[in-house]
mmCIF file of C-alpha atoms in Angstrom:
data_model
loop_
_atom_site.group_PDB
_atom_site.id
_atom_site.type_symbol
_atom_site.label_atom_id
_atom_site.label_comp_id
_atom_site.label_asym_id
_atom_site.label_seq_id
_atom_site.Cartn_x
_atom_site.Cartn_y
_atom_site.Cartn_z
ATOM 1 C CA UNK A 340 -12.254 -12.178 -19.394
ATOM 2 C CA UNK A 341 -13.280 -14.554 -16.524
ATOM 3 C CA UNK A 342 -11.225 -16.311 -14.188
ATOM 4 C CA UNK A 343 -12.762 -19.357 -11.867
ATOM 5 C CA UNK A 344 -12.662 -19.457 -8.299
ATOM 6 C CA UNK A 345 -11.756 -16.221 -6.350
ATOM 7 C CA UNK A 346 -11.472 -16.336 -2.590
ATOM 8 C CA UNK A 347 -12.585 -12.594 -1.215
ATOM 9 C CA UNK A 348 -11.335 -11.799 2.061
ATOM 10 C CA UNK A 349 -11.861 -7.864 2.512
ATOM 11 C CA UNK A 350 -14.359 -5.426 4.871
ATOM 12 C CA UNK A 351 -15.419 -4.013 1.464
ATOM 13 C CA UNK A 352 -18.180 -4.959 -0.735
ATOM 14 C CA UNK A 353 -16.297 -5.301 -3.643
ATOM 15 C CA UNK A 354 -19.394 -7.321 -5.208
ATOM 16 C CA UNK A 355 -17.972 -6.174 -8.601
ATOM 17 C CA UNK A 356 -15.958 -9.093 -8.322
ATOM 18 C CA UNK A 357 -18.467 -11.577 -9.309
ATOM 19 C CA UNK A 358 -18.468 -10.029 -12.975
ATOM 20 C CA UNK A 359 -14.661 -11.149 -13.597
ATOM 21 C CA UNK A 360 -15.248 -14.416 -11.530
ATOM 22 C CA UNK A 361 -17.073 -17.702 -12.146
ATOM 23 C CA UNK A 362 -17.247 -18.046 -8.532
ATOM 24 C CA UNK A 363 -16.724 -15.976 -5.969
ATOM 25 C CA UNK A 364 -16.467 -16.680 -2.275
ATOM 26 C CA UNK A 365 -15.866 -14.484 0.844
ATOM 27 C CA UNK A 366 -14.210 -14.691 4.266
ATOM 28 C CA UNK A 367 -12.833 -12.487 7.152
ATOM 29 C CA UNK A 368 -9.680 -11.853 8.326
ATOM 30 C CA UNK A 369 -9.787 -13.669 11.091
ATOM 31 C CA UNK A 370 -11.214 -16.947 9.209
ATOM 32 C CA UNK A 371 -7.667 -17.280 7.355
ATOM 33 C CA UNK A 372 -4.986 -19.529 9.282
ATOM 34 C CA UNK A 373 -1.592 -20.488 8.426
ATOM 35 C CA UNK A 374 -0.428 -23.920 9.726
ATOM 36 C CA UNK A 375 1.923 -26.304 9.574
ATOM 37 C CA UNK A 376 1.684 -30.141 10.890
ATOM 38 C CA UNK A 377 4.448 -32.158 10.569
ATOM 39 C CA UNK A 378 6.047 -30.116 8.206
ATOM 40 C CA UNK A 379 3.245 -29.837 6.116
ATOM 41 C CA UNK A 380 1.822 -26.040 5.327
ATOM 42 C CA UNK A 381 -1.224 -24.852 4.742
ATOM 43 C CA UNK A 382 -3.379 -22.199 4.203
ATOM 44 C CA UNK A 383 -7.099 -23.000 5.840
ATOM 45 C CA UNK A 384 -10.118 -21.366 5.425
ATOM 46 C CA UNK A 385 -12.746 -21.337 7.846
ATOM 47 C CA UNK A 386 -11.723 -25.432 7.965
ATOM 48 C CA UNK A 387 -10.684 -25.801 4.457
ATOM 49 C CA UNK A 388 -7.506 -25.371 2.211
ATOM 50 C CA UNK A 389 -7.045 -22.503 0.699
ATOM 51 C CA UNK A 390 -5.320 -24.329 -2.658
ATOM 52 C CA UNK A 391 -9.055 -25.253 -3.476
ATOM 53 C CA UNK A 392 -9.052 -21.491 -4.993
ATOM 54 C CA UNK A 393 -7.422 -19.957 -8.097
ATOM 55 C CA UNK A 394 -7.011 -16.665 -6.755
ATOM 56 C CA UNK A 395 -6.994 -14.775 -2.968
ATOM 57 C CA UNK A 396 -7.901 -10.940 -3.275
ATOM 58 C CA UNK A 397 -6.507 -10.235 0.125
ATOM 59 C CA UNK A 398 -6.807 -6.710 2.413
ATOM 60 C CA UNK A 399 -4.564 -7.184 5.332
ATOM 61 C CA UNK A 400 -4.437 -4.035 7.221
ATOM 62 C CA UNK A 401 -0.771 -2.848 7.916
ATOM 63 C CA UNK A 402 -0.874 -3.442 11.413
ATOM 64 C CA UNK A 403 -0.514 -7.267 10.706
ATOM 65 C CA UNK A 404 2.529 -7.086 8.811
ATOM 66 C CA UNK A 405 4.438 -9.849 9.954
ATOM 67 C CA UNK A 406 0.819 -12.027 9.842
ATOM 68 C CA UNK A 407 0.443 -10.917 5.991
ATOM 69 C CA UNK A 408 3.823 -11.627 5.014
ATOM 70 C CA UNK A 409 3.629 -15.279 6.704
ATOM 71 C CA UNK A 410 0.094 -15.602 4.947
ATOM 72 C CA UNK A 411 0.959 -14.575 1.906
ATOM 73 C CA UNK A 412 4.236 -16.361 1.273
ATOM 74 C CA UNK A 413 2.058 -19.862 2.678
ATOM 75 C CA UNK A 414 -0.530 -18.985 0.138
ATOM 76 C CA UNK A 415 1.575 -18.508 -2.925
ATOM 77 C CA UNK A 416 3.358 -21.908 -1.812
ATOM 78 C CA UNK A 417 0.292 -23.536 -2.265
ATOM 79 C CA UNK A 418 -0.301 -22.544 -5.854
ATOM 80 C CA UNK A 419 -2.881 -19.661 -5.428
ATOM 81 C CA UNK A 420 -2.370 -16.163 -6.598
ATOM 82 C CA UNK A 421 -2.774 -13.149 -4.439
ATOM 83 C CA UNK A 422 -2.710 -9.359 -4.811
ATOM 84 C CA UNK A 423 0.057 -8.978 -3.186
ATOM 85 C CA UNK A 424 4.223 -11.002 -2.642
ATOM 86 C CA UNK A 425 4.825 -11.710 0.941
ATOM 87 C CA UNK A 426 7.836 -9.055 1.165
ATOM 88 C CA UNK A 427 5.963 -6.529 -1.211
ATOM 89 C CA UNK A 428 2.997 -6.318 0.951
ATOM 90 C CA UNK A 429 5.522 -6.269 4.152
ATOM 91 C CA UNK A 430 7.462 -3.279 2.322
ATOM 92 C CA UNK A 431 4.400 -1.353 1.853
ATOM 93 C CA UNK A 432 2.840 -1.919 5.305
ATOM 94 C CA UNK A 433 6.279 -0.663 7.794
ATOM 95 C CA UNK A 434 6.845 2.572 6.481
ATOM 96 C CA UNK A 435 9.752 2.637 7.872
ATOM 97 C CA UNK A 436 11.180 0.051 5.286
ATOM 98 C CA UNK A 437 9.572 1.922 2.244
ATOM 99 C CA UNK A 438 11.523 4.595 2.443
ATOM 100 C CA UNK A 439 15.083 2.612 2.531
ATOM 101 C CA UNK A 440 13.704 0.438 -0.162
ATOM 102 C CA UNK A 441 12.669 3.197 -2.793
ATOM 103 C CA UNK A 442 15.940 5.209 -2.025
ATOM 104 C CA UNK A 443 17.994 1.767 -2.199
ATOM 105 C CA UNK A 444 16.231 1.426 -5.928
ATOM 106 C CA UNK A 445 16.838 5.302 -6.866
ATOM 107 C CA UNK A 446 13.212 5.563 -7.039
ATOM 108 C CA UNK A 447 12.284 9.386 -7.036
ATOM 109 C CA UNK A 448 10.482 10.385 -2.855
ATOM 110 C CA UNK A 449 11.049 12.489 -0.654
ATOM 111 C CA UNK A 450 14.306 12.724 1.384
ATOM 112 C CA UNK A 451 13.044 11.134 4.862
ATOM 113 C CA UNK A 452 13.751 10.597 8.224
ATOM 114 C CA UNK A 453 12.189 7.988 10.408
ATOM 115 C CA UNK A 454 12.327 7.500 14.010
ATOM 116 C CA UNK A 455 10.938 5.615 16.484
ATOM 117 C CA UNK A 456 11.167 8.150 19.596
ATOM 118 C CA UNK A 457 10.499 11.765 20.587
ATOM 119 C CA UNK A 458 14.023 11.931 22.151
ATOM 120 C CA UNK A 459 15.399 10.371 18.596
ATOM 121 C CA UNK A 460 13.827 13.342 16.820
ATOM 122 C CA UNK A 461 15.934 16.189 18.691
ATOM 123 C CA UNK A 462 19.025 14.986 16.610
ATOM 124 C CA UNK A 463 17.684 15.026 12.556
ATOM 125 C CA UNK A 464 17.684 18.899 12.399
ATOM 126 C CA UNK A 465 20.462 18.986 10.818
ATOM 127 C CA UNK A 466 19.453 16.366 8.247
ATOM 128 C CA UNK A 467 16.356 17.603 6.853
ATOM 129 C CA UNK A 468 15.376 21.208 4.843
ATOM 130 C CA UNK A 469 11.745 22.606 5.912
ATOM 131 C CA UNK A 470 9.059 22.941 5.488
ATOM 132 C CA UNK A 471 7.894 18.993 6.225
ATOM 133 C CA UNK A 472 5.319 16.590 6.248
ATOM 134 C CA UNK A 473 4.911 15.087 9.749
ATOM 135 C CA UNK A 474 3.208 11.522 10.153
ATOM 136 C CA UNK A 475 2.809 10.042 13.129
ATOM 137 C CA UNK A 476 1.877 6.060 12.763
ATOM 138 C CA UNK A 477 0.763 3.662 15.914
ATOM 139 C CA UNK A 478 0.797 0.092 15.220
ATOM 140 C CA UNK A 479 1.928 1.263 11.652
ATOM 141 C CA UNK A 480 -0.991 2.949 11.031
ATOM 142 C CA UNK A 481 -1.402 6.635 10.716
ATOM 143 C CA UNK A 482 -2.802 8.424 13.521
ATOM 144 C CA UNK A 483 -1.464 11.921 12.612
ATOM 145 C CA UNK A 484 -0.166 14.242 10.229
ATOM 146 C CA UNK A 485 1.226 17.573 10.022
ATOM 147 C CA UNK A 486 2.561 20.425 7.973
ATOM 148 C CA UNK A 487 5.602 21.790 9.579
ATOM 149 C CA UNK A 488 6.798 24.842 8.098
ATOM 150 C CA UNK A 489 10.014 24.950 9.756
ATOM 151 C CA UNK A 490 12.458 22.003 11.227
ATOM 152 C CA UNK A 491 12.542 22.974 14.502
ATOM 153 C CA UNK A 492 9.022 22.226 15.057
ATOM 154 C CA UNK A 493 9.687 18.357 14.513
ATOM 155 C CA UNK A 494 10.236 18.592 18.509
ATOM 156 C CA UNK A 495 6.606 19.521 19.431
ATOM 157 C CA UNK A 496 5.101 17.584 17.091
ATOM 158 C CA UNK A 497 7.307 14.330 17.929
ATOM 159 C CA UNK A 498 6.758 15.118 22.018
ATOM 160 C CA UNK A 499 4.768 11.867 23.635
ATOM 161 C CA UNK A 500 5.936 9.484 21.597
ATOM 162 C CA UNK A 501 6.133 6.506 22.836
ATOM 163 C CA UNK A 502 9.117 3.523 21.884
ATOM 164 C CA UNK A 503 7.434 0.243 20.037
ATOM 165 C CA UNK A 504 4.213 1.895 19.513
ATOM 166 C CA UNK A 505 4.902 5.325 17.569
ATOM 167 C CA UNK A 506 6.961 5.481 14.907
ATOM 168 C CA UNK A 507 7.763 8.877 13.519
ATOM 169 C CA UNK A 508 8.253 10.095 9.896
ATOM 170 C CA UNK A 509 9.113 13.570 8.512
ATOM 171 C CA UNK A 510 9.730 13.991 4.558
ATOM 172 C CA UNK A 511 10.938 17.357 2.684
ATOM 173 C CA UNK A 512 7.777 18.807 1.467
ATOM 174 C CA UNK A 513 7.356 18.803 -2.657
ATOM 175 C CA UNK A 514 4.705 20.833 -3.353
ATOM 176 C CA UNK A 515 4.508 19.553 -6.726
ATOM 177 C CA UNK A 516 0.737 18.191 -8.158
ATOM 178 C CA UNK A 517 -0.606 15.907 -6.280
ATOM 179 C CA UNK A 518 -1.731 12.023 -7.959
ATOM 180 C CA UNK A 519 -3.161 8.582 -6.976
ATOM 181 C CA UNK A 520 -2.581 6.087 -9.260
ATOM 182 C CA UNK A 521 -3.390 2.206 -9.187
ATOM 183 C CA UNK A 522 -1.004 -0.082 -10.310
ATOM 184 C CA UNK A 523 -2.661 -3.092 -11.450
ATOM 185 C CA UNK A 524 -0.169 -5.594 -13.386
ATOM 186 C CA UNK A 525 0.689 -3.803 -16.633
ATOM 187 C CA UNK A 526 -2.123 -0.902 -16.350
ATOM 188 C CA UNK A 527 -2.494 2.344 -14.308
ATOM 189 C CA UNK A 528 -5.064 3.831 -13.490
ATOM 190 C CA UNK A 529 -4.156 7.605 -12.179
ATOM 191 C CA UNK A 530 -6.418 10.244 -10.700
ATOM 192 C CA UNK A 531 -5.116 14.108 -10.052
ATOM 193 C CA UNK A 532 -5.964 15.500 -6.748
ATOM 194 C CA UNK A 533 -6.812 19.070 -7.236
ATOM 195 C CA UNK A 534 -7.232 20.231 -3.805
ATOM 196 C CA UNK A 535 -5.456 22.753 -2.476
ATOM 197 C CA UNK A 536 -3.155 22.901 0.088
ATOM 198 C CA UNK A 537 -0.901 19.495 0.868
ATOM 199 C CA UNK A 538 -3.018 16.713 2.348
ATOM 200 C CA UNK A 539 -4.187 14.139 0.008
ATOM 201 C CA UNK A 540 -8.178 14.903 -0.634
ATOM 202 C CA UNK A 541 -10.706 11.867 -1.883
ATOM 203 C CA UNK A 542 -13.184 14.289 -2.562
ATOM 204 C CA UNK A 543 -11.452 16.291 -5.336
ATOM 205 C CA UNK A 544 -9.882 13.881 -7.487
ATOM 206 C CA UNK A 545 -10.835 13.600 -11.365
ATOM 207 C CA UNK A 546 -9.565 11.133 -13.759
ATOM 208 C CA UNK A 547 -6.036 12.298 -15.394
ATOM 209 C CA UNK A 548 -2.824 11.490 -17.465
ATOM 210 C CA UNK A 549 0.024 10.869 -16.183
ATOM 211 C CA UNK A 550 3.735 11.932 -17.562
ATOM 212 C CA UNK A 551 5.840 9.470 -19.563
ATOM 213 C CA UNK A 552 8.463 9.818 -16.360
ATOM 214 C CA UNK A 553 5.900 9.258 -13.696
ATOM 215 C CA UNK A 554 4.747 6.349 -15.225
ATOM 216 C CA UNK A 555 8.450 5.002 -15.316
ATOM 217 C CA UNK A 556 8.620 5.958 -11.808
ATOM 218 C CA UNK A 557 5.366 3.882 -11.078
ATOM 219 C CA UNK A 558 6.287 0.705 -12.750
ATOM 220 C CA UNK A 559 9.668 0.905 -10.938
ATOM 221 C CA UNK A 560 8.181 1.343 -7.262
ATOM 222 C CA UNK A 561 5.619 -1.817 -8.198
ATOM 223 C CA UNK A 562 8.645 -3.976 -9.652
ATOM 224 C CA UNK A 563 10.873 -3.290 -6.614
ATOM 225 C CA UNK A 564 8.103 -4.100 -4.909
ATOM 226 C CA UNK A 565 6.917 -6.937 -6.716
ATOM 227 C CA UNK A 566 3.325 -6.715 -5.966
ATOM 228 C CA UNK A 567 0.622 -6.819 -8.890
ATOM 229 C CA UNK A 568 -2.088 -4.750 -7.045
ATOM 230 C CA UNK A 569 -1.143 -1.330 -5.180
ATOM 231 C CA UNK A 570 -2.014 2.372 -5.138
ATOM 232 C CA UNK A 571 1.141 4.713 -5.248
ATOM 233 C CA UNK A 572 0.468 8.563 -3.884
ATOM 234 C CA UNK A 573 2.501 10.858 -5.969
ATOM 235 C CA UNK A 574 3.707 14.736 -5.262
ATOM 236 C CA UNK A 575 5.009 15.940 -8.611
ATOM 237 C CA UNK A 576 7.520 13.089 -9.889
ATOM 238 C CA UNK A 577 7.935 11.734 -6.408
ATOM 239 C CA UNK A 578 6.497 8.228 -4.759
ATOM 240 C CA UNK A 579 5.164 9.935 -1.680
ATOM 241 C CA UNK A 580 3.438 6.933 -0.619
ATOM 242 C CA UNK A 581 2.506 3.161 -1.442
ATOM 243 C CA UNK A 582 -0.736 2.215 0.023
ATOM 244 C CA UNK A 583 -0.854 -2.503 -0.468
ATOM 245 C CA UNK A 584 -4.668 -1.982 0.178
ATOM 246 C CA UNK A 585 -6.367 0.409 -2.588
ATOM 247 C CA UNK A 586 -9.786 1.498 -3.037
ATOM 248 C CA UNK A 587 -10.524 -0.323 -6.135
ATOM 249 C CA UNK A 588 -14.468 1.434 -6.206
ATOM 250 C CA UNK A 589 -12.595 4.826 -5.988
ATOM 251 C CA UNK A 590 -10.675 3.998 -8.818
ATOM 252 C CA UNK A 591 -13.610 2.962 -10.731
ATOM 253 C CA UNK A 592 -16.289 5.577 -10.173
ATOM 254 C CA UNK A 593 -13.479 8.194 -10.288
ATOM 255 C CA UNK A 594 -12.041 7.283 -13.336
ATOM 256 C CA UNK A 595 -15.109 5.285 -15.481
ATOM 257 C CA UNK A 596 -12.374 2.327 -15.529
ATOM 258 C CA UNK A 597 -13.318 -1.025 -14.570
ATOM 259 C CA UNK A 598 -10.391 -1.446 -11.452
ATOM 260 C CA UNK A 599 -11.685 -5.035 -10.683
ATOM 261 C CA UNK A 600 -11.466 -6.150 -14.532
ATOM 262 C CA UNK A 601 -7.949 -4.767 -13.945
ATOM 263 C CA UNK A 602 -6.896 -6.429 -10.956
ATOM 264 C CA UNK A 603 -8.447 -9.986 -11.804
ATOM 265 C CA UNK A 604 -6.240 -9.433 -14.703
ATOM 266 C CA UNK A 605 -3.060 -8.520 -12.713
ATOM 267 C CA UNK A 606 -4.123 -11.849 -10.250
ATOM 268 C CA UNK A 607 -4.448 -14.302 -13.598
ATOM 269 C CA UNK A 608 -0.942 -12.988 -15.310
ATOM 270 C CA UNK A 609 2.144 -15.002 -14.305
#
């Protein structure tokens, strides 16, 4: 299966691309620019439209949320298919949003808390069940995470905080097994982490099978998000996390599945 014209704009290699795509041309970040002139929008690249392409495999990092999801909607308006919707990629980026979204579809995660302050965090107590997983995200990405074996401690860890840079996340711990599993259009590809203990480790995953009900709960999390190409972190038969921007080598040497062949499928599907 080959598709034509693929614009590439990601800090990864990702030369795989070139087996799934007659052509394939690359450009950073930085090179992509909404605009709109008299009413007219567009998508340039480095000068030139984007709707000269068939396809955009796009990594956007999460702290340029509102960016991506004003990119991406302007790209898909001009015709060109993406790895990611405008408000799934926005969903997936402000954790904060997840959360509400996956509860507000009775998807399976953790019960959660998010706040935005130290001083906030003094008052959820009484709303969560310990032990917890702490995350601490600036500009939406995270910059720390933490075990906490017992709800009071969400006070230390939440202490310097500071409002419109920090926000503050603490989940009920599920200390069931521990999968990441690319969702790319109709196929995923899952790896089980066996590491020990509960952070998420890249070095120890092996290619696995997933249950009949977490795959149910993985095709619901990508349809309520409505993105064709994401990675969802799983703790038993929970969506612990959705990551827009997966590793699609990982995937591949991990797992001896072609990811690319799988996501240039996911970008040609309507």
């Amino acid at each position: 299966m080959r598709m034509t014209k693929l614009l590439k704009v990601t800090d990864r290699d990702y030369d795989e691309f070139e087996e799934v795509f007659d052509e394939v041309n690359e450009a950073a970040i930085d090179e992509v620019a909404p605009e709109v002139i008299d009413g007219n929008k567009d998508v340039k690249v480095s000068g030139e439209s984007i709707e000269k392409y068939d396809a955009a495999y796009i990594e956007i990092a999460p702290k340029n949320a509102v960016f991506g999801r004003v990119a991406l909607e302007m790209i898909t308006e001009k015709g060109v298919k993406t790895n990611h919707t405008s408000t799934g990629f926005f969903i997936a980026a402000k954790k904060n949003y997840l959360y509400y979204v996956l509860h507000e579809k009775n998807i399976p995660a953790p019960k959660t808390v998010v706040v935005a302050t130290g001083k906030a965090s003094r008052n959820i107590e009484k709303e969560l069940r310990g032990p917890l997983i702490a995350r601490k995200l600036e500009n939406l990405e995270k910059s720390e995470s933490k075990k906490l074996e017992k709800v009071k401690d969400i006070t230390e860890f939440a202490e310097g905080s500071e409002y419109d840079e920090d926000i503050l996340l603490f989940h009920e711990y599920n200390s069931g097994d521990k999968y990441r599993c690319l969702v790319a259009g109709d196929q995923i590809i899952s790896l089980r982490d066996r590491s020990e203990g509960w952070r998420f480790d890249e070095d120890s995953l092996s290619y696995s099978n997933i249950s009949d009900r977490q795959r149910e709960v993985i095709k619901k999390s990508s349809e309520a998000l409505g993105t064709p190409v994401l990675e969802v972190k799983m703790r038993g038969e929970e969506v612990f996390d959705i990551n827009p921007n997966p590793d699609l080598k990982l995937f591949t040497d991990v797992s001896g599945k072609n990811a690319f062949e799988a996501a240039a499928e996911a970008l040609k599907s309507d």
